[in-house]
Short mmCIF file of C-alpha atoms and ligand atoms in Angstrom, two decimals:
data_model
loop_
_atom_site.label_atom_id
_atom_site.label_comp_id
_atom_site.label_asym_id
_atom_site.label_seq_id
_atom_site.Cartn_x
_atom_site.Cartn_y
_atom_site.Cartn_z
CA MET A 4 27.20 44.09 -58.46
CA SER A 5 25.73 41.05 -58.99
CA LYS A 6 25.98 37.84 -57.99
CA MET A 7 24.40 35.32 -59.40
CA THR A 8 25.29 31.55 -59.64
CA ARG A 9 26.32 31.59 -63.41
CA TRP A 10 24.31 28.24 -64.84
CA THR A 11 23.60 26.56 -68.53
CA TRP A 12 20.92 24.97 -68.34
CA SER A 13 19.65 22.43 -68.99
CA THR A 14 17.44 19.46 -69.53
CA PRO A 15 18.37 15.60 -67.80
CA THR A 16 18.42 12.44 -70.16
CA GLY A 17 17.73 9.15 -67.27
CA GLN A 18 15.93 11.28 -64.87
CA ARG A 19 12.08 10.37 -63.92
CA LYS A 20 9.80 11.66 -66.19
CA LEU A 21 7.78 14.56 -64.53
CA GLN A 22 4.04 14.70 -65.98
CA SER A 23 1.61 17.06 -63.69
CA VAL A 24 1.89 20.37 -62.35
CA ALA A 25 2.25 19.06 -59.05
CA ASP A 26 5.42 16.25 -59.91
CA HIS A 27 7.04 19.52 -61.03
CA VAL A 28 7.18 21.40 -57.56
CA PHE A 29 8.04 18.46 -55.82
CA TRP A 30 11.41 17.55 -57.70
CA SER A 31 12.59 21.02 -57.71
CA TYR A 32 11.37 21.20 -54.28
CA THR A 33 13.08 18.25 -52.94
CA LEU A 34 16.45 19.09 -54.77
CA LEU A 35 16.26 22.02 -53.19
CA SER A 36 15.55 20.60 -49.54
CA VAL A 37 18.30 18.53 -49.87
CA THR A 38 20.74 20.78 -51.50
CA ARG A 39 20.13 22.74 -48.70
CA GLU A 40 21.00 20.41 -46.07
CA ILE A 41 24.19 19.70 -47.86
CA MET A 42 24.75 22.97 -47.85
CA VAL A 43 24.17 23.79 -44.45
CA ARG A 44 26.28 20.42 -43.26
CA MET A 45 29.67 22.29 -45.67
CA LYS A 46 28.97 25.25 -43.37
CA ALA A 47 29.13 23.51 -40.41
CA GLY A 48 32.48 21.67 -41.60
CA GLN A 49 30.20 18.21 -41.70
CA PRO A 50 30.15 15.45 -44.55
CA ASN A 51 28.13 15.58 -46.89
CA PRO A 52 24.58 13.46 -46.41
CA PHE A 53 24.20 12.59 -49.07
CA PRO A 54 27.49 11.39 -50.39
CA ASN A 55 25.29 8.32 -53.08
CA GLY A 56 24.77 12.24 -54.82
CA ARG A 57 21.26 14.86 -55.01
CA THR A 58 19.35 13.03 -56.93
CA LYS A 59 19.23 9.55 -55.18
CA GLU A 60 18.09 11.14 -52.41
CA THR A 61 15.87 13.37 -54.13
CA ASN A 62 14.38 10.28 -56.01
CA ILE A 63 13.50 9.60 -52.28
CA ARG A 64 11.75 11.56 -51.22
CA MET A 65 9.90 12.93 -53.68
CA SER A 66 7.54 10.26 -53.35
CA ARG A 67 6.59 10.63 -50.21
CA TYR A 68 5.47 14.20 -51.05
CA GLN A 69 3.62 12.35 -54.02
CA ARG A 70 1.84 10.18 -51.81
CA GLY A 71 0.75 12.73 -49.07
CA LEU A 72 3.27 12.20 -46.38
CA LEU A 73 5.76 15.08 -46.91
CA ASN A 74 3.83 18.80 -47.37
CA ILE A 75 4.96 21.50 -48.57
CA ARG A 76 5.49 23.86 -45.59
CA ASP A 77 3.69 27.22 -45.99
CA LEU A 78 5.34 30.85 -46.37
CA GLU A 79 5.12 32.44 -43.38
CA ARG A 80 9.16 31.68 -42.60
CA ASP A 81 10.06 32.92 -45.77
CA GLN A 82 8.05 35.88 -45.16
CA ALA A 83 9.93 36.85 -41.86
CA LEU A 84 12.89 36.17 -43.63
CA ALA A 85 12.73 38.60 -46.61
CA GLU A 86 11.33 41.40 -44.31
CA ASP A 87 13.89 40.33 -41.36
CA GLY A 88 16.93 40.36 -44.15
CA ILE A 89 19.71 43.01 -45.36
CA ARG A 90 17.52 45.29 -47.97
CA VAL A 91 19.15 44.29 -51.45
CA CYS A 92 18.53 42.95 -54.67
CA ALA A 93 16.28 39.42 -54.25
CA HIS A 94 18.06 38.09 -57.47
CA CYS A 95 21.60 39.91 -57.38
CA GLY A 96 22.61 40.50 -54.30
CA SER A 97 23.42 44.25 -55.17
CA HIS A 98 22.63 47.36 -53.70
CA ALA A 99 20.78 50.04 -55.18
CA PRO A 100 19.61 53.95 -54.04
CA ARG A 101 15.96 52.53 -55.02
CA TYR A 102 14.22 49.41 -55.62
CA HIS A 103 11.59 48.20 -57.71
CA ARG A 104 8.90 46.45 -56.76
CA ASP A 105 9.15 42.22 -58.92
CA HIS A 106 6.49 40.09 -58.68
CA LEU A 107 7.91 36.24 -58.81
CA ILE A 108 4.67 35.73 -60.93
CA PRO A 109 4.25 38.55 -62.41
CA ARG A 110 1.55 40.70 -62.40
CA SER A 111 0.64 40.67 -65.33
CA ARG A 112 -0.91 37.08 -65.31
CA LEU A 113 -2.30 37.40 -62.00
CA GLY A 114 -5.33 40.45 -63.50
CA SER A 115 -6.72 40.96 -59.89
CA VAL A 116 -5.25 37.78 -57.56
CA VAL A 117 -2.87 39.09 -54.81
CA LEU A 118 -0.47 36.27 -54.14
CA MET A 119 1.10 36.41 -50.61
CA GLY A 120 4.96 36.44 -50.94
CA ASN A 121 4.86 37.03 -54.93
CA VAL A 122 7.08 41.08 -54.10
CA VAL A 123 10.54 40.84 -53.61
CA ARG A 124 12.93 43.74 -54.12
CA ALA A 125 14.69 43.92 -57.11
CA CYS A 126 17.36 46.54 -58.02
CA PRO A 127 16.25 48.43 -61.85
CA ALA A 128 18.80 46.22 -63.90
CA CYS A 129 17.37 42.72 -63.08
CA ASN A 130 13.60 44.41 -62.83
CA LEU A 131 13.64 46.09 -65.97
CA SER A 132 15.89 42.82 -67.48
CA ARG A 133 13.31 40.50 -66.54
CA GLY A 134 10.22 42.45 -67.76
CA ASN A 135 7.49 40.38 -67.50
CA ARG A 136 9.33 37.44 -68.07
CA ASP A 137 8.29 33.90 -66.60
CA LEU A 138 11.13 34.18 -63.39
CA MET A 139 12.29 31.22 -64.62
CA ILE A 140 12.75 31.42 -68.71
CA TRP A 141 14.81 34.94 -66.90
CA HIS A 142 17.12 32.96 -65.22
CA HIS A 143 17.09 30.31 -68.55
CA ASP A 144 18.24 33.05 -70.90
CA ASN A 145 20.65 34.82 -68.72
CA GLU A 146 22.36 31.83 -67.65
CA THR A 147 21.70 32.35 -63.88
CA PHE A 148 20.22 30.14 -61.14
CA PRO A 149 18.58 32.27 -58.61
CA SER A 150 19.10 31.62 -55.03
CA LEU A 151 17.91 29.15 -53.02
CA GLY A 152 15.90 31.01 -50.97
CA ILE A 153 13.70 32.73 -53.46
CA LEU A 154 13.46 29.60 -55.52
CA ARG A 155 12.07 27.76 -52.81
CA ARG A 156 9.90 30.59 -52.17
CA TYR A 157 8.69 31.14 -56.02
CA LEU A 158 8.07 27.14 -55.79
CA LYS A 159 5.51 27.23 -52.65
CA ILE A 160 3.52 29.99 -54.45
CA CYS A 161 3.27 28.34 -57.74
CA TYR A 162 2.16 25.33 -55.82
CA PHE A 163 -0.61 27.10 -53.94
CA HIS A 164 -1.73 28.65 -56.13
CA ALA A 165 -1.66 25.63 -58.84
CA ARG A 166 -3.79 24.17 -55.72
CA ASP A 167 -6.25 27.27 -55.32
CA GLN A 168 -6.80 26.05 -59.02
CA GLY A 169 -7.38 23.31 -58.63
CA ARG A 170 -5.03 22.26 -61.29
CA LEU A 171 -1.77 20.30 -59.62
CA ASP A 172 -2.93 17.07 -60.71
CA GLN A 173 -2.80 18.62 -64.28
CA PRO A 174 -0.30 17.79 -66.96
CA ALA A 175 2.32 21.21 -66.78
CA ALA A 176 1.46 21.18 -71.04
CA ALA A 177 -1.92 21.55 -70.18
CA ALA A 178 -1.99 23.67 -67.18
CA VAL A 179 -0.14 25.83 -69.24
CA THR A 180 -2.13 26.16 -72.29
CA GLU A 181 -4.84 26.51 -69.88
CA GLY A 182 -3.70 29.74 -68.22
CA LEU A 183 -1.51 28.86 -65.30
CA PRO A 184 0.12 32.19 -64.84
CA PHE A 185 3.96 30.24 -64.48
CA ASP A 186 5.22 27.49 -66.93
CA PRO A 187 6.59 24.14 -64.07
CA ARG A 188 8.78 22.69 -67.30
CA ALA A 189 11.24 25.65 -66.73
CA PHE A 190 11.85 24.92 -63.17
CA PRO A 191 15.13 23.92 -62.52
CA ARG A 192 15.24 19.60 -62.95
CA ARG A 193 19.66 20.39 -61.87
CA PHE A 194 20.92 22.53 -59.81
CA PRO A 195 24.45 23.80 -59.95
CA PRO A 196 27.39 22.65 -57.98
CA VAL A 197 26.95 23.31 -53.70
CA ASN A 198 29.08 25.56 -53.81
CA GLU A 199 28.58 27.50 -56.18
CA LEU A 200 25.05 28.36 -55.23
CA VAL A 201 23.46 31.36 -52.78
CA TRP A 202 21.12 30.11 -49.97
CA ASP A 203 19.79 34.12 -49.74
CA HIS A 204 21.35 37.59 -50.97
CA ALA A 205 19.31 38.82 -47.81
CA TRP A 206 21.31 36.35 -45.45
CA PRO A 207 25.17 36.54 -46.72
CA ASN A 208 25.81 34.32 -43.41
ZN1 ZN B 8 19.79 42.37 -59.62
#
C-alpha cells in the first residue's frame, strides 16, 4: 500500500530567482536540510528551531552554499542507509514479492554513464507508472512528493553529475537543452508541511 505524501505542486511567487543548475540544487537541498532538522526536533518533542519559517532560514543558508562555505555532502552515507534499510519500494514504501531496479536519473538519458547511488528498489506499480519520466516530473504528474531520503540522494546525484559535466554554473534551461539528463527546474521549490513528509520508507522510525 502506498504511503506517498500527497502534494499539489506549484511554483511559489516572491521567492528568490534561481538561474543556474547549482542554484536549483542548492535551494531544494537547503530547504530539505532545514525541513529535516525540524522533523528531527518534532520527533524528539522539541520546539521548532525555525519559528520564522523554513523559507527565511533556507535563504540564509543557501547563500553559504553559493559562496562555497557549505558543500553538498557525498553519497556514502545515503548508500549505507539504503543498503541497511528494510526492503520496501523506495518511492511508495509498499512491499512487493519482487522489486524492479529503478534509476533515479533514467538510464535511457545517461548513455553508458553509471552513477553511484542511482539505482533504487521500486515496486512494479511505481516502476511501470514512472517509465522513463524525469523523477520529479513523475511526482508532479502524480501529485505526490518523494521521501526526503530519496530526494536528498537524487539532488546529490544530480549535483555531482552536473559538476562532472561542467554544467553547474550554466542556466538551467540551457543545460537541459544541451542534454542535462534531469530538469533542475522541476526540483521542489516548496515542500509539504513537515508532519506530512516521510523521511525514508526504508527507515520508518
Ligand atoms: Zn512503489
